[in-house]
XYZ file of C-alpha atoms in Angstrom:
560
model
C 67.094 -4.581 42.782
C 67.178 -6.369 39.425
C 66.150 -4.283 36.422
C 64.859 -7.432 34.700
C 62.644 -8.243 37.689
C 61.112 -4.752 37.786
C 60.454 -4.556 34.050
C 59.481 -8.216 33.610
C 56.905 -8.184 36.408
C 55.446 -4.890 35.169
C 55.068 -6.142 31.579
C 53.412 -9.356 32.798
C 50.946 -7.417 34.948
C 50.103 -5.055 32.071
C 49.454 -7.974 29.697
C 47.177 -9.653 32.230
C 45.328 -6.364 32.817
C 44.811 -5.828 29.082
C 43.347 -9.303 28.576
C 41.204 -9.289 31.733
C 40.297 -5.810 32.962
C 40.367 -4.234 29.519
C 38.019 -6.900 28.140
C 35.766 -6.600 31.182
C 35.467 -2.835 30.663
C 34.567 -3.330 26.985
C 31.810 -5.753 28.017
C 30.508 -3.501 30.803
C 30.284 -0.480 28.520
C 28.773 -2.348 25.580
C 31.479 -2.069 22.923
C 29.817 -3.305 19.721
C 31.950 -4.019 16.592
C 28.786 -4.179 14.446
C 27.976 -0.481 14.953
C 29.265 2.052 12.455
C 31.729 4.557 13.893
C 31.722 8.344 13.286
C 34.674 7.880 10.906
C 32.116 6.331 8.534
C 28.840 8.053 9.451
C 30.380 11.548 9.623
C 33.205 11.102 7.106
C 34.303 14.453 5.664
C 37.796 13.722 4.342
C 39.368 16.249 6.764
C 38.817 15.299 10.402
C 36.530 12.256 10.078
C 38.556 9.678 8.167
C 38.580 5.915 8.929
C 42.049 4.505 9.592
C 43.387 0.980 9.784
C 43.987 -0.115 13.373
C 47.839 -0.242 13.162
C 47.942 3.231 11.576
C 45.628 4.766 14.158
C 47.477 2.995 16.979
C 50.686 4.641 15.790
C 49.003 8.035 15.457
C 47.339 7.837 18.871
C 50.396 6.413 20.643
C 52.669 9.074 19.169
C 50.237 11.808 20.205
C 49.827 10.719 23.830
C 53.426 9.679 24.479
C 55.838 12.493 23.695
C 58.466 12.888 26.398
C 55.931 12.658 29.247
C 56.411 8.990 30.255
C 60.180 9.587 30.315
C 60.269 12.938 32.129
C 57.645 12.140 34.779
C 59.033 8.942 36.346
C 62.592 10.274 36.275
C 61.541 13.486 38.043
C 59.457 11.519 40.588
C 62.316 9.104 41.358
C 63.329 11.270 44.327
C 60.675 9.340 46.309
C 62.265 5.948 45.512
C 61.507 3.266 42.943
C 58.756 1.430 44.857
C 56.157 4.247 45.103
C 56.855 5.324 41.529
C 56.524 1.770 40.205
C 53.332 1.119 42.177
C 51.738 4.306 40.858
C 52.748 3.538 37.260
C 51.250 0.037 37.474
C 48.122 0.790 39.521
C 47.566 4.216 38.001
C 48.111 2.963 34.465
C 45.732 0.015 34.751
C 42.913 1.555 36.794
C 43.274 5.273 36.072
C 45.081 6.202 32.855
C 44.047 3.338 30.578
C 40.446 3.527 31.841
C 40.334 7.258 31.145
C 41.789 6.931 27.641
C 39.571 3.981 26.684
C 36.380 5.450 28.142
C 36.788 8.952 26.707
C 37.475 7.414 23.288
C 34.419 5.168 23.503
C 32.138 7.915 24.830
C 33.164 10.195 21.964
C 32.533 7.412 19.439
C 29.002 7.015 20.786
C 28.490 10.806 20.617
C 29.239 11.065 16.879
C 32.918 11.823 17.404
C 32.247 14.925 19.470
C 34.854 16.171 21.898
C 34.727 15.717 25.646
C 33.193 19.167 26.030
C 30.211 18.172 23.894
C 29.840 14.936 25.873
C 29.779 17.017 29.073
C 27.097 19.338 27.664
C 24.859 16.474 26.593
C 25.171 14.525 29.850
C 25.816 17.165 32.533
C 25.093 20.792 31.621
C 25.926 23.588 29.203
C 27.542 25.534 32.044
C 29.874 22.626 32.827
C 30.702 22.300 29.115
C 31.662 25.968 28.844
C 33.804 25.784 31.997
C 35.546 22.656 30.759
C 36.112 23.950 27.220
C 37.577 27.249 28.386
C 39.812 25.480 30.904
C 40.958 22.801 28.430
C 41.609 25.384 25.684
C 43.780 27.445 28.043
C 45.725 24.325 29.049
C 46.273 23.508 25.366
C 47.470 27.063 24.692
C 50.085 26.551 27.393
C 51.058 23.206 25.831
C 51.392 24.719 22.340
C 53.451 27.651 23.643
C 55.772 25.412 25.655
C 56.217 22.724 23.015
C 56.760 25.276 20.238
C 59.542 26.845 22.303
C 60.993 23.421 23.183
C 60.920 22.202 19.571
C 62.461 25.432 18.264
C 65.155 25.190 20.922
C 65.792 21.539 20.041
C 66.174 22.422 16.356
C 68.246 25.607 16.836
C 71.887 25.369 15.852
C 73.857 28.389 14.671
C 77.161 27.811 16.422
C 78.660 25.568 13.743
C 81.656 27.863 13.238
C 82.297 28.417 16.941
C 85.674 27.608 18.434
C 83.842 25.979 21.349
C 83.820 22.245 20.593
C 80.843 21.640 22.895
C 78.846 24.350 21.139
C 79.690 22.866 17.747
C 78.629 19.414 18.908
C 75.346 20.724 20.348
C 74.610 22.742 17.211
C 75.242 19.753 14.963
C 73.103 17.493 17.160
C 70.220 19.973 17.055
C 70.693 20.478 13.351
C 70.549 16.720 12.742
C 67.253 16.462 14.594
C 65.911 19.404 12.586
C 66.907 17.903 9.227
C 65.414 14.505 10.021
C 62.202 16.056 11.386
C 61.718 18.240 8.327
C 62.323 15.278 5.998
C 59.703 13.296 7.922
C 57.028 15.712 6.679
C 57.199 15.045 2.898
C 57.747 11.360 3.697
C 54.507 11.351 5.710
C 52.604 13.036 2.882
C 53.872 10.419 0.432
C 52.907 7.613 2.810
C 49.485 9.191 3.292
C 48.802 9.096 -0.443
C 50.051 5.508 -0.680
C 47.732 4.516 2.139
C 44.871 6.446 0.523
C 45.337 4.398 -2.650
C 44.847 1.249 -0.516
C 48.374 0.004 -1.128
C 49.097 -3.065 1.002
C 49.856 -1.712 4.507
C 52.801 -4.074 5.048
C 54.439 -3.046 1.774
C 53.858 0.682 2.349
C 55.091 0.354 5.950
C 58.334 -1.328 4.865
C 58.889 1.422 2.294
C 58.052 4.084 4.870
C 60.348 2.692 7.568
C 63.244 2.324 5.126
C 62.798 5.946 4.035
C 62.479 6.940 7.690
C 65.929 5.444 8.252
C 67.184 7.385 5.236
C 65.839 10.593 6.804
C 67.717 9.829 10.021
C 70.966 9.133 8.163
C 70.507 12.338 6.160
C 69.930 14.246 9.375
C 73.089 12.878 10.972
C 75.152 13.861 7.939
C 73.515 17.126 6.861
C 72.479 19.135 9.942
C 70.546 22.359 9.426
C 71.910 25.481 11.122
C 69.068 27.908 11.737
C 68.393 30.265 14.654
C 65.714 29.602 17.270
C 63.592 32.605 16.238
C 63.467 31.392 12.639
C 62.496 27.924 13.817
C 59.710 29.402 15.949
C 58.233 31.027 12.849
C 58.591 27.798 10.854
C 57.066 25.697 13.652
C 54.026 27.963 14.037
C 53.515 27.984 10.253
C 53.775 24.192 10.198
C 51.256 23.606 12.979
C 48.771 25.898 11.229
C 48.922 23.706 8.139
C 48.894 20.513 10.194
C 45.832 21.668 12.130
C 43.646 22.326 9.082
C 44.962 19.733 6.596
C 43.055 16.444 6.236
C 44.353 14.004 8.855
C 45.134 11.339 6.244
C 47.627 13.619 4.465
C 49.918 14.503 7.354
C 48.998 13.729 10.974
C 47.862 10.147 10.511
C 50.798 8.916 8.379
C 53.484 10.990 10.083
C 52.503 9.830 13.546
C 52.281 6.242 12.325
C 55.803 6.368 10.899
C 57.109 8.267 13.926
C 55.690 5.558 16.163
C 58.329 3.181 14.772
C 60.966 5.434 16.315
C 59.212 5.029 19.645
C 58.846 1.265 19.147
C 62.563 1.092 18.346
C 63.347 3.057 21.491
C 61.221 0.758 23.670
C 62.519 -2.455 22.083
C 66.131 -1.263 22.301
C 65.620 -0.426 25.959
C 64.050 -3.821 26.708
C 66.907 -5.607 24.913
C 69.411 -3.535 26.876
C 67.761 -4.298 30.221
C 67.278 -8.014 29.590
C 70.749 -8.255 28.038
C 72.568 -6.722 31.006
C 70.157 -7.019 33.985
C 71.185 -3.621 35.379
C 71.174 -3.182 39.137
C 68.758 -0.478 40.270
C 70.745 1.302 42.969
C 67.975 3.800 43.688
C 66.526 3.339 47.179
C 63.177 1.565 47.353
C 61.718 4.440 49.379
C 63.461 7.689 50.280
C 60.820 9.390 52.452
C 57.461 11.148 52.500
C 58.871 14.658 52.240
C 61.763 15.270 49.846
C 63.086 18.805 49.370
C 59.796 20.282 50.577
C 57.668 18.068 48.299
C 55.373 15.550 49.976
C 54.671 12.192 48.335
C 50.997 13.114 48.218
C 50.117 14.896 46.043
C 53.358 15.557 44.163
C 54.174 11.970 43.152
C 50.771 11.617 41.477
C 51.131 14.930 39.680
C 54.743 14.452 38.613
C 54.569 10.962 37.055
C 51.733 12.274 34.852
C 51.683 10.522 31.433
C 53.360 7.466 32.920
C 50.192 6.663 34.893
C 47.379 9.052 33.957
C 47.203 12.301 31.984
C 44.151 14.459 31.366
C 45.664 15.488 28.029
C 45.062 11.936 26.773
C 41.289 12.285 27.138
C 41.385 15.324 24.862
C 43.268 13.333 22.222
C 41.012 10.275 22.553
C 37.845 12.329 22.185
C 39.312 15.004 19.921
C 41.161 13.315 17.062
C 41.285 9.540 17.582
C 37.514 9.017 17.898
C 37.030 10.630 14.489
C 39.336 8.109 12.804
C 38.564 4.771 14.458
C 37.386 2.232 11.899
C 35.558 -0.154 14.241
C 34.558 -0.191 17.898
C 36.541 -3.416 18.301
C 39.707 -1.316 17.856
C 38.819 0.903 20.828
C 40.335 -1.392 23.469
C 43.628 -1.774 21.594
C 43.971 1.915 20.829
C 42.489 3.365 24.021
C 43.445 0.868 26.728
C 46.417 -0.776 24.990
C 48.261 2.414 24.020
C 48.266 3.625 27.609
C 49.703 0.349 28.879
C 52.488 0.522 26.290
C 53.209 4.014 27.560
C 53.344 2.616 31.095
C 56.004 0.132 29.944
C 58.051 3.086 28.695
C 57.573 4.783 32.082
C 58.881 1.687 33.903
C 61.915 1.632 31.589
C 62.551 5.298 32.438
C 62.381 4.411 36.138
C 64.925 1.603 35.667
C 67.142 4.011 33.721
C 67.285 6.684 36.424
C 67.502 4.007 39.133
C 70.535 2.506 37.422
C 72.359 5.836 37.143
C 71.483 7.400 40.528
C 71.120 6.255 44.118
C 68.875 9.118 45.245
C 67.019 10.110 42.080
C 69.052 13.312 41.711
C 69.766 13.291 37.983
C 70.605 16.917 37.136
C 74.355 16.275 37.061
C 73.716 13.876 34.159
C 71.438 16.246 32.244
C 67.761 16.460 31.345
C 65.443 13.426 31.777
C 65.720 12.529 28.040
C 69.516 12.701 28.402
C 69.331 10.425 31.461
C 67.185 7.958 29.528
C 69.439 7.937 26.454
C 72.590 7.676 28.563
C 71.302 4.670 30.509
C 70.060 2.744 27.472
C 73.214 3.385 25.436
C 75.277 2.302 28.477
C 73.372 -0.994 28.541
C 74.409 -1.588 24.934
C 78.005 -0.691 25.756
C 77.913 -3.259 28.581
C 76.662 -5.852 26.063
C 79.894 -5.385 24.108
C 78.576 -3.131 21.330
C 81.127 -0.893 19.628
C 81.352 2.838 20.241
C 79.728 3.601 16.899
C 76.690 1.413 17.630
C 76.348 2.851 21.133
C 76.595 6.403 19.821
C 73.973 5.668 17.143
C 71.542 4.247 19.713
C 72.063 7.312 21.922
C 71.408 9.695 19.010
C 68.325 7.866 17.710
C 66.764 7.822 21.187
C 67.206 11.575 21.555
C 65.897 12.037 17.992
C 62.812 9.947 18.808
C 62.043 12.019 21.907
C 62.435 15.262 19.936
C 60.214 13.961 17.129
C 57.419 13.256 19.580
C 57.561 16.756 20.990
C 56.601 17.967 17.499
C 53.897 15.299 17.292
C 52.329 16.397 20.571
C 52.588 20.011 19.436
C 50.520 19.743 16.263
C 48.017 17.395 17.913
C 47.525 19.939 20.711
C 47.003 22.684 18.113
C 44.345 20.663 16.306
C 42.607 19.932 19.613
C 42.714 23.626 20.500
C 41.086 24.374 17.173
C 38.323 21.827 17.837
C 37.564 23.230 21.292
C 37.502 26.823 20.097
C 35.193 25.927 17.222
C 32.797 24.126 19.541
C 32.763 27.037 21.964
C 31.813 29.510 19.239
C 30.048 27.247 16.732
C 26.820 29.266 16.570
C 25.414 32.580 17.735
C 22.450 32.842 20.092
C 20.103 33.217 17.124
C 21.353 29.920 15.690
C 23.382 31.407 12.832
C 26.999 30.405 12.236
C 29.675 32.334 14.094
C 32.809 33.416 12.232
C 34.817 32.380 15.313
C 33.671 28.823 14.657
C 35.415 28.806 11.278
C 38.227 26.249 11.099
C 40.848 28.705 9.853
C 39.849 31.524 12.203
C 39.864 29.182 15.204
C 43.312 27.901 14.254
C 44.766 31.388 13.794
C 43.409 32.559 17.167
C 44.711 29.443 18.917
C 48.197 29.792 17.418
C 48.274 33.575 17.979
C 47.422 33.127 21.659
C 50.154 30.496 22.027
C 52.618 32.745 20.179
C 51.933 35.645 22.535
C 52.372 33.377 25.534
C 55.691 32.148 24.107
C 56.913 35.739 23.766
C 55.592 36.751 27.199
C 57.289 33.755 28.830
C 55.180 30.646 29.386
C 57.737 29.473 31.951
C 56.272 31.935 34.459
C 53.141 29.804 34.771
C 54.493 26.398 33.646
C 54.632 25.235 37.274
C 50.819 25.019 37.179
C 50.717 22.765 34.129
C 51.153 19.449 35.953
C 48.155 19.960 38.224
C 46.055 21.497 35.429
C 46.822 18.606 33.094
C 45.884 16.039 35.729
C 42.785 18.029 36.653
C 41.416 17.489 33.132
C 41.097 13.792 34.035
C 38.418 14.597 36.636
C 35.747 15.932 34.228
C 36.759 13.170 31.805
C 35.890 10.490 34.385
C 32.821 12.442 35.460
C 31.419 12.929 31.951
C 31.703 9.261 30.992
C 30.297 8.122 34.340
C 27.245 10.405 33.904
C 26.679 9.133 30.363
C 26.958 5.474 31.346
C 24.565 6.054 34.231
C 22.038 7.585 31.812
C 22.134 4.565 29.519
C 22.032 2.098 32.388
C 25.595 0.820 32.189
C 28.069 0.097 34.993
C 29.935 3.289 35.881
C 31.224 2.532 39.397
C 34.785 1.927 38.142
C 35.174 5.713 37.732
C 34.413 6.696 41.319
C 37.756 6.088 43.016
C 39.960 7.418 40.164
C 37.776 10.533 39.929
C 37.814 11.354 43.658
C 41.501 10.534 44.005
C 42.580 12.766 41.108
C 40.306 15.563 42.335
C 41.960 15.410 45.761
C 45.484 15.226 44.317
C 45.101 18.098 41.829
C 43.254 20.510 44.124
C 45.727 19.757 46.939
C 48.612 20.530 44.592
C 47.072 23.809 43.482
C 46.313 24.890 47.058
C 49.845 24.016 48.216
C 51.288 25.978 45.284
C 49.072 28.948 46.170
C 50.128 28.921 49.833
C 53.832 28.500 49.048
C 53.697 31.372 46.566
C 52.047 33.628 49.138
C 54.831 32.794 51.601
C 57.476 33.662 48.986
C 55.781 36.968 48.214
C 55.514 37.849 51.898
C 59.148 37.070 52.734
C 60.413 38.772 49.581
C 61.815 35.726 47.766
C 59.029 35.714 45.155
C 58.005 38.146 42.417
C 54.592 39.296 41.234
C 55.265 38.274 37.610
C 55.951 34.662 38.651
C 54.496 33.634 42.013
C 51.906 36.428 41.973
C 50.736 35.585 38.455
C 50.496 31.892 39.331
C 48.305 32.650 42.354
C 46.052 34.891 40.278
C 45.503 31.989 37.871
C 45.040 29.323 40.564
C 41.829 30.936 41.855
C 39.778 30.773 38.604
C 41.171 27.282 37.883
C 39.882 25.992 41.208
C 36.552 27.800 40.741
C 36.049 26.305 37.267
C 36.848 22.851 38.631
C 34.383 23.201 41.493
C 31.603 24.371 39.154
C 32.178 21.378 36.852
C 32.262 18.937 39.747
C 29.119 20.298 41.421
C 27.104 20.131 38.198
C 28.451 16.656 37.460
C 27.739 15.305 40.934
C 24.140 16.506 40.697
C 23.717 14.233 37.677
C 25.862 11.356 38.875
C 24.392 11.071 42.355
C 20.901 12.347 41.589
C 17.940 10.410 40.274
C 18.076 10.009 36.486
C 15.781 8.065 34.196
C 17.654 5.418 32.274
C 17.750 5.639 28.498
C 18.093 2.835 25.997
């Protein structure tokens, strides 16, 4: 199958969906550019800060993307390129982009409050508490995992080793670390330039040029620091990033980092259209591959490439507090997700070009597969070894940079959720646990303990838990739109489908773990611990759904 045909058709469909379905959703929900957004009405200079549309698009896109749209499709390729492509296109247009756009818009109309607060106001306090606890625990797992991944990506202490491979790996990691650390002061400088209302085009050109300088510096001056030291540095960094005003660090750094992602996408598109790679991966390989059935595992595995519950937390947690005008909501909410879907299709073409059965482990990790395929396209276009090597390195650097972006965004979201959960005592007085700094310390401490204890023992549950967050996101917005008399039927199918997929995945995991424990191939600290956690997760989900359905399918007086 032609790589150009797969990517070209997908891009065309996404553009049509953005212009038609995205605009229709905005009209159905009542998006109104004349209304002031929370970034203006609640402006506090820390979390509520209006941002220009291109800057916020970069921040939001960087936060939701990470390595998810690359890892997911490549891992799901074992089912063949047709089911993966169909889910990316259909899921992205009618599931993921709808979730991101709607959760952003609902938060805007609720004074920039998080999804948990939207649930409390439109469903019940009980459902809000269940959701907030569940979402906070998911974010703790994200912070623990990403902190460990980032520290591992930066670690490089084998520079003097006689092992050439070890030296190469250490230098590669050290280069990523140097560039990533240099991004931070660059972002702060850009933030101040933007704050002084310097022309965005001029400041962007300066920022991108300096971004290139950071990359060159990283390639030539790699840092060699151990993983444990990097863990300490990373946790210290995310504490600062979580409490600092968004305009100083998160907003500008994510905006500048987004150019790395844009470069990666554009380079990949040029490579595919310049070489028209043949996708040798089978169109469909079967319903059951290595014990995994297409339903539900395909829809859990692709994740960010089609729909991700984590996105709703970002839309309603940080982005809604920075959006300058409601007219930007479609671009940032719906548009960002479709761009991410394009990246997912590129990842599918990449793994399909390199493998016939989707088995990629002999090549390396999914990011390695992606970088290898794209750099090979450039080699086939006649580029020199140096240019090909540079493309390969920058792609891996971009993926690593976004792991750090997702990490500090997740920490900030965890802080928000914890603050909302303990904002006030029963007597109405302020609770110390609702303090910004206390909430951040507790969130980071919990993630740190999980990192030490071994987050990998329960990481297998993350996919289903992440996707499960999408269910209350759809449910909350649907209940709110019903209350105000707006069309909310577009949420029904995505909500029921994701509920079925996630609960099925959790139940299958539970049953398989029990079988492993019974036949002696499993251990209590892995399979046993996972099963212990599956039960409360399912219970919390059922409580949220029952309370939500009572509102959604009950009789409710419409409000203006």
